[in-house]
Amino acid sequence: MKKILIYIAMQSEAQPIIDTLGLEQVSILPAALPMKSYQGEDGKQQYLIVTGGKSDLYDVDNVGTEPAAVGLQAALNLFDADLVINAGTAGGWQNKGTNIADVFLGKSPVRYHDHRIPIPTFEAYGKGSYPCIDTSDLAKQLNLKQGFISTSNSLDYNEDCDRLMKQNQADCKEMECAALAWVCHLYQKPFLPVKAITDFVDGEHPTAEQFQANLARTCEALRDAIIKILKIV
Ligand code: ADE
């Protein structure tokens, strides 16, 4: 059976997918880690969903690159996945024709827009440039968009982020994908990012307000896309 590992940072992004696939919570990850894991199968494929879990210090979901990298690495040591999917939400750009709840499949390369190391030999390393699988056929079959994904550890952005997001031709601004793509590069795992848009980076309203207002319906769109993708991959 094909093994599919799905990393999802936030519980509210993951729960509709966990429920639809009928997965059971399991305790397979090292006890020290806050990430949660859910397992199950459908006769054709075996699934492991890993979420970032909650921070015991701050009582919020463990979003961002460190939990993503640590969680995926721990999971890959226990579950030798044939495919790694990153499902999550992202900011998008109105001026590129994006709508709220649009779902994007990632395009190579996945990059950072906050790892600025202005030393010539380190600059490219800082930006990163990590591959994902070719999603052209999948996008056509499911009528989904394809886009470049740009990662940082901030929900907001400054002028430098903006400059680098433009360089990255970003369609999706989010907080985990490049770190996960790096782990997949190390472990030589095919990587498929799937991002659903909760907010406009170029919108008039504060990102946090847009994010809260659109989260539920965007997570439903994300679930619908993931379920269709799992029938094809
Ligand atoms: N996740 C959802 N929207 C986001 C944004 N605008 N920036 C970073 N991560 C996000």
mmCIF file of C-alpha atoms and ligand atoms in Angstrom:
data_model
loop_
_atom_site.group_PDB
_atom_site.id
_atom_site.type_symbol
_atom_site.label_atom_id
_atom_site.label_comp_id
_atom_site.label_asym_id
_atom_site.label_seq_id
_atom_site.Cartn_x
_atom_site.Cartn_y
_atom_site.Cartn_z
ATOM 1 C CA MET A 1 0.000 0.000 0.000
ATOM 2 C CA LYS A 2 1.243 3.476 -0.854
ATOM 3 C CA LYS A 3 2.184 5.522 2.237
ATOM 4 C CA ILE A 4 1.155 9.167 2.298
ATOM 5 C CA LEU A 5 2.296 11.564 5.031
ATOM 6 C CA ILE A 6 0.439 14.874 5.341
ATOM 7 C CA TYR A 7 1.908 17.667 7.501
ATOM 8 C CA ILE A 8 -0.644 20.298 8.569
ATOM 9 C CA ALA A 9 0.399 23.050 11.000
ATOM 10 C CA MET A 10 -2.956 23.994 12.561
ATOM 11 C CA GLN A 11 -5.588 21.697 14.038
ATOM 12 C CA SER A 12 -8.418 23.700 12.429
ATOM 13 C CA GLU A 13 -6.813 23.138 9.022
ATOM 14 C CA ALA A 14 -6.368 19.407 9.712
ATOM 15 C CA GLN A 15 -9.604 18.399 11.470
ATOM 16 C CA PRO A 16 -11.919 18.371 8.409
ATOM 17 C CA ILE A 17 -9.410 16.128 6.579
ATOM 18 C CA ILE A 18 -8.896 13.829 9.610
ATOM 19 C CA ASP A 19 -12.690 13.472 9.989
ATOM 20 C CA THR A 20 -13.353 12.820 6.295
ATOM 21 C CA LEU A 21 -10.605 10.178 6.080
ATOM 22 C CA GLY A 22 -11.786 8.668 9.400
ATOM 23 C CA LEU A 23 -8.276 8.652 10.907
ATOM 24 C CA GLU A 24 -7.564 7.679 14.542
ATOM 25 C CA GLN A 25 -5.208 9.605 16.807
ATOM 26 C CA VAL A 26 -2.061 7.544 17.545
ATOM 27 C CA SER A 27 0.981 8.118 19.787
ATOM 28 C CA ILE A 28 3.843 7.180 17.516
ATOM 29 C CA LEU A 29 6.002 10.310 17.724
ATOM 30 C CA PRO A 30 8.631 10.803 20.472
ATOM 31 C CA ALA A 31 6.876 11.754 23.749
ATOM 32 C CA ALA A 32 8.840 15.017 24.026
ATOM 33 C CA LEU A 33 7.270 16.382 20.849
ATOM 34 C CA PRO A 34 3.996 18.368 20.920
ATOM 35 C CA MET A 35 2.984 17.272 17.398
ATOM 36 C CA LYS A 36 -0.120 15.115 17.060
ATOM 37 C CA SER A 37 -0.453 12.157 14.716
ATOM 38 C CA TYR A 38 -3.464 10.490 13.085
ATOM 39 C CA GLN A 39 -3.369 7.250 11.134
ATOM 40 C CA GLY A 40 -5.639 5.160 8.927
ATOM 41 C CA GLU A 41 -6.031 3.589 5.492
ATOM 42 C CA ASP A 42 -8.605 3.172 2.763
ATOM 43 C CA GLY A 43 -7.522 -0.206 1.340
ATOM 44 C CA LYS A 44 -5.396 1.490 -1.337
ATOM 45 C CA GLN A 45 -3.319 3.954 0.659
ATOM 46 C CA GLN A 46 -2.038 4.316 4.208
ATOM 47 C CA TYR A 47 -2.228 7.804 5.722
ATOM 48 C CA LEU A 48 -0.342 9.561 8.491
ATOM 49 C CA ILE A 49 -1.378 13.125 9.271
ATOM 50 C CA VAL A 50 0.956 15.067 11.565
ATOM 51 C CA THR A 51 -0.142 18.416 13.000
ATOM 52 C CA GLY A 52 2.050 20.902 14.846
ATOM 53 C CA GLY A 53 0.111 20.338 18.082
ATOM 54 C CA LYS A 54 -0.145 23.025 20.776
ATOM 55 C CA SER A 55 2.559 25.008 22.512
ATOM 56 C CA ASP A 56 2.359 24.263 26.250
ATOM 57 C CA LEU A 57 3.983 27.654 26.927
ATOM 58 C CA TYR A 58 1.725 29.838 24.776
ATOM 59 C CA ASP A 59 -1.422 27.696 24.334
ATOM 60 C CA VAL A 60 -1.594 28.199 20.565
ATOM 61 C CA ASP A 61 -0.918 25.911 17.589
ATOM 62 C CA ASN A 62 2.758 25.366 16.784
ATOM 63 C CA VAL A 63 2.854 27.173 13.442
ATOM 64 C CA GLY A 64 6.105 28.027 11.686
ATOM 65 C CA THR A 65 9.222 26.412 10.344
ATOM 66 C CA GLU A 66 10.828 24.815 13.441
ATOM 67 C CA PRO A 67 7.841 22.647 14.432
ATOM 68 C CA ALA A 68 7.337 21.766 10.750
ATOM 69 C CA ALA A 69 10.936 20.568 10.260
ATOM 70 C CA VAL A 70 11.143 18.726 13.597
ATOM 71 C CA GLY A 71 7.688 17.162 13.189
ATOM 72 C CA LEU A 72 8.261 15.969 9.641
ATOM 73 C CA GLN A 73 11.702 14.583 10.398
ATOM 74 C CA ALA A 74 10.410 12.615 13.407
ATOM 75 C CA ALA A 75 7.480 11.313 11.354
ATOM 76 C CA LEU A 76 9.667 10.253 8.405
ATOM 77 C CA ASN A 77 11.887 8.245 10.746
ATOM 78 C CA LEU A 78 8.804 6.174 11.677
ATOM 79 C CA PHE A 79 6.760 6.244 8.484
ATOM 80 C CA ASP A 80 8.707 5.711 5.271
ATOM 81 C CA ALA A 81 6.358 7.791 3.130
ATOM 82 C CA ASP A 82 6.109 7.434 -0.664
ATOM 83 C CA LEU A 83 4.749 10.982 -0.842
ATOM 84 C CA VAL A 84 4.771 13.947 1.570
ATOM 85 C CA ILE A 85 1.936 16.479 1.255
ATOM 86 C CA ASN A 86 1.856 19.844 3.037
ATOM 87 C CA ALA A 87 -1.733 21.026 3.364
ATOM 88 C CA GLY A 88 -2.368 24.477 4.789
ATOM 89 C CA THR A 89 -3.631 27.998 4.416
ATOM 90 C CA ALA A 90 -1.800 30.955 2.904
ATOM 91 C CA GLY A 91 -2.059 34.579 1.962
ATOM 92 C CA GLY A 92 -2.577 35.367 -1.745
ATOM 93 C CA TRP A 93 -2.610 38.377 -4.072
ATOM 94 C CA GLN A 94 -5.823 39.973 -5.352
ATOM 95 C CA ASN A 95 -3.876 41.701 -8.123
ATOM 96 C CA LYS A 96 -2.926 38.256 -9.499
ATOM 97 C CA GLY A 97 -6.603 37.264 -9.788
ATOM 98 C CA THR A 98 -6.630 35.104 -6.652
ATOM 99 C CA ASN A 99 -9.880 34.623 -4.698
ATOM 100 C CA ILE A 100 -10.463 33.659 -1.071
ATOM 101 C CA ALA A 101 -10.619 29.819 -0.733
ATOM 102 C CA ASP A 102 -8.737 29.267 -4.010
ATOM 103 C CA VAL A 103 -6.550 26.169 -3.747
ATOM 104 C CA PHE A 104 -3.013 26.209 -5.190
ATOM 105 C CA LEU A 105 -0.701 23.292 -5.932
ATOM 106 C CA GLY A 106 2.921 24.309 -5.339
ATOM 107 C CA LYS A 107 5.393 24.899 -8.153
ATOM 108 C CA SER A 108 9.163 24.409 -7.839
ATOM 109 C CA PRO A 109 11.080 25.988 -6.270
ATOM 110 C CA VAL A 110 9.740 26.659 -2.787
ATOM 111 C CA ARG A 111 11.671 29.562 -1.214
ATOM 112 C CA TYR A 112 12.017 31.748 1.882
ATOM 113 C CA HIS A 113 11.478 35.493 2.015
ATOM 114 C CA ASP A 114 12.910 36.097 5.521
ATOM 115 C CA HIS A 115 16.258 34.277 5.491
ATOM 116 C CA ARG A 116 18.370 37.258 4.497
ATOM 117 C CA ILE A 117 22.114 36.554 4.713
ATOM 118 C CA PRO A 118 23.904 39.309 2.733
ATOM 119 C CA ILE A 119 27.220 37.458 2.475
ATOM 120 C CA PRO A 120 27.766 36.425 -1.158
ATOM 121 C CA THR A 121 28.446 32.753 -0.422
ATOM 122 C CA PHE A 122 25.400 32.443 1.894
ATOM 123 C CA GLU A 123 22.788 34.475 0.037
ATOM 124 C CA ALA A 124 21.391 31.650 -2.120
ATOM 125 C CA TYR A 125 21.417 29.257 0.870
ATOM 126 C CA GLY A 126 19.347 31.778 2.843
ATOM 127 C CA LYS A 127 16.692 32.115 0.170
ATOM 128 C CA GLY A 128 16.605 28.353 -0.349
ATOM 129 C CA SER A 129 15.266 26.736 -3.486
ATOM 130 C CA TYR A 130 13.682 23.371 -2.830
ATOM 131 C CA PRO A 131 11.772 21.185 -5.265
ATOM 132 C CA CYS A 132 8.270 19.827 -5.237
ATOM 133 C CA ILE A 133 6.729 17.351 -7.672
ATOM 134 C CA ASP A 134 5.452 18.486 -11.066
ATOM 135 C CA THR A 135 1.797 19.292 -10.385
ATOM 136 C CA SER A 136 0.761 20.342 -13.927
ATOM 137 C CA ASP A 137 -1.338 17.223 -14.700
ATOM 138 C CA LEU A 138 -2.944 17.174 -11.252
ATOM 139 C CA ALA A 139 -3.835 20.875 -11.571
ATOM 140 C CA LYS A 140 -5.444 20.283 -14.991
ATOM 141 C CA GLN A 141 -7.362 17.196 -13.866
ATOM 142 C CA LEU A 142 -8.754 18.881 -10.749
ATOM 143 C CA ASN A 143 -9.039 22.414 -12.145
ATOM 144 C CA LEU A 144 -6.763 23.784 -9.407
ATOM 145 C CA LYS A 145 -4.319 26.675 -9.685
ATOM 146 C CA GLN A 146 -0.552 26.255 -9.532
ATOM 147 C CA GLY A 147 1.639 28.779 -7.778
ATOM 148 C CA PHE A 148 4.977 29.644 -6.228
ATOM 149 C CA ILE A 149 5.053 29.363 -2.455
ATOM 150 C CA SER A 150 7.126 31.712 -0.293
ATOM 151 C CA THR A 151 7.776 30.996 3.397
ATOM 152 C CA SER A 152 8.646 33.104 6.434
ATOM 153 C CA ASN A 153 7.971 32.907 10.154
ATOM 154 C CA SER A 154 5.820 36.069 10.106
ATOM 155 C CA LEU A 155 2.139 36.579 9.392
ATOM 156 C CA ASP A 156 2.881 40.195 8.473
ATOM 157 C CA TYR A 157 5.737 41.442 6.286
ATOM 158 C CA ASN A 158 8.162 44.307 5.903
ATOM 159 C CA GLU A 159 9.778 45.949 2.852
ATOM 160 C CA ASP A 160 12.511 43.320 2.656
ATOM 161 C CA CYS A 161 9.957 40.496 2.762
ATOM 162 C CA ASP A 162 7.977 42.270 0.045
ATOM 163 C CA ARG A 163 11.063 42.612 -2.171
ATOM 164 C CA LEU A 164 11.937 38.920 -1.743
ATOM 165 C CA MET A 165 8.333 37.738 -2.231
ATOM 166 C CA LYS A 166 8.366 39.640 -5.547
ATOM 167 C CA GLN A 167 11.700 37.974 -6.473
ATOM 168 C CA ASN A 168 10.120 34.617 -5.572
ATOM 169 C CA GLN A 169 7.088 35.496 -7.770
ATOM 170 C CA ALA A 170 5.055 34.425 -4.758
ATOM 171 C CA ASP A 171 1.448 33.355 -5.257
ATOM 172 C CA CYS A 172 1.126 31.949 -1.727
ATOM 173 C CA LYS A 173 2.653 33.442 1.452
ATOM 174 C CA GLU A 174 2.786 31.010 4.336
ATOM 175 C CA MET A 175 4.874 29.744 7.267
ATOM 176 C CA GLU A 176 6.016 26.112 6.849
ATOM 177 C CA CYS A 177 6.443 24.986 3.260
ATOM 178 C CA ALA A 178 10.131 25.756 2.583
ATOM 179 C CA ALA A 179 11.180 24.043 5.833
ATOM 180 C CA LEU A 180 9.195 20.926 4.893
ATOM 181 C CA ALA A 181 10.571 21.035 1.345
ATOM 182 C CA TRP A 182 14.086 21.141 2.808
ATOM 183 C CA VAL A 183 13.418 18.007 4.924
ATOM 184 C CA CYS A 184 11.962 16.259 1.853
ATOM 185 C CA HIS A 185 15.088 17.233 -0.085
ATOM 186 C CA LEU A 186 17.275 15.691 2.658
ATOM 187 C CA TYR A 187 15.178 12.511 2.821
ATOM 188 C CA GLN A 188 14.692 12.382 -0.989
ATOM 189 C CA LYS A 189 10.899 12.292 -0.673
ATOM 190 C CA PRO A 190 8.519 13.563 -3.358
ATOM 191 C CA PHE A 191 6.837 16.673 -1.960
ATOM 192 C CA LEU A 192 3.432 18.117 -2.857
ATOM 193 C CA PRO A 193 2.371 21.432 -1.271
ATOM 194 C CA VAL A 194 -1.347 22.331 -1.317
ATOM 195 C CA LYS A 195 -2.287 25.835 -0.106
ATOM 196 C CA ALA A 196 -5.731 27.406 0.292
ATOM 197 C CA ILE A 197 -6.077 31.192 0.464
ATOM 198 C CA THR A 198 -7.521 32.774 3.641
ATOM 199 C CA ASP A 199 -6.428 36.391 3.092
ATOM 200 C CA PHE A 200 -5.077 38.913 0.636
ATOM 201 C CA VAL A 201 -1.515 40.118 1.216
ATOM 202 C CA ASP A 202 -2.490 43.168 -0.891
ATOM 203 C CA GLY A 203 -5.935 43.587 0.745
ATOM 204 C CA GLU A 204 -7.156 46.640 2.711
ATOM 205 C CA HIS A 205 -8.080 44.742 5.880
ATOM 206 C CA PRO A 206 -5.587 43.494 8.495
ATOM 207 C CA THR A 207 -4.352 39.950 7.716
ATOM 208 C CA ALA A 208 -5.397 38.562 11.109
ATOM 209 C CA GLU A 209 -9.002 39.792 10.601
ATOM 210 C CA GLN A 210 -9.221 38.315 7.099
ATOM 211 C CA PHE A 211 -7.630 35.065 8.301
ATOM 212 C CA GLN A 212 -10.157 34.580 11.141
ATOM 213 C CA ALA A 213 -13.134 35.516 8.978
ATOM 214 C CA ASN A 214 -12.229 33.146 6.113
ATOM 215 C CA LEU A 215 -10.574 30.237 7.955
ATOM 216 C CA ALA A 216 -13.562 27.858 8.212
ATOM 217 C CA ARG A 217 -14.684 28.008 4.582
ATOM 218 C CA THR A 218 -11.107 27.948 3.308
ATOM 219 C CA CYS A 219 -10.382 24.796 5.365
ATOM 220 C CA GLU A 220 -13.433 23.146 3.765
ATOM 221 C CA ALA A 221 -12.086 24.008 0.311
ATOM 222 C CA LEU A 222 -8.684 22.641 1.380
ATOM 223 C CA ARG A 223 -10.286 19.392 2.579
ATOM 224 C CA ASP A 224 -12.272 18.975 -0.661
ATOM 225 C CA ALA A 225 -9.101 19.450 -2.720
ATOM 226 C CA ILE A 226 -7.015 17.075 -0.571
ATOM 227 C CA ILE A 227 -9.663 14.311 -0.764
ATOM 228 C CA LYS A 228 -9.750 14.627 -4.570
ATOM 229 C CA ILE A 229 -5.931 14.697 -4.756
ATOM 230 C CA LEU A 230 -5.669 11.524 -2.625
ATOM 231 C CA LYS A 231 -7.857 9.671 -5.148
ATOM 232 C CA ILE A 232 -5.362 10.468 -7.951
ATOM 233 C CA VAL A 233 -1.822 10.428 -6.479
HETATM 234 N N1 ADE B 1 -1.325 31.734 6.536
HETATM 235 C C1 ADE B 1 -2.491 32.239 6.096
HETATM 236 N N2 ADE B 1 -2.338 33.503 5.650
HETATM 237 C C2 ADE B 1 -1.032 33.831 5.820
HETATM 238 C C3 ADE B 1 -0.257 34.980 5.560
HETATM 239 N N3 ADE B 1 -0.802 36.085 5.035
HETATM 240 N N4 ADE B 1 1.061 34.936 5.864
HETATM 241 C C4 ADE B 1 1.605 33.841 6.409
HETATM 242 N N5 ADE B 1 0.931 32.721 6.675
HETATM 243 C C5 ADE B 1 -0.388 32.705 6.380
#
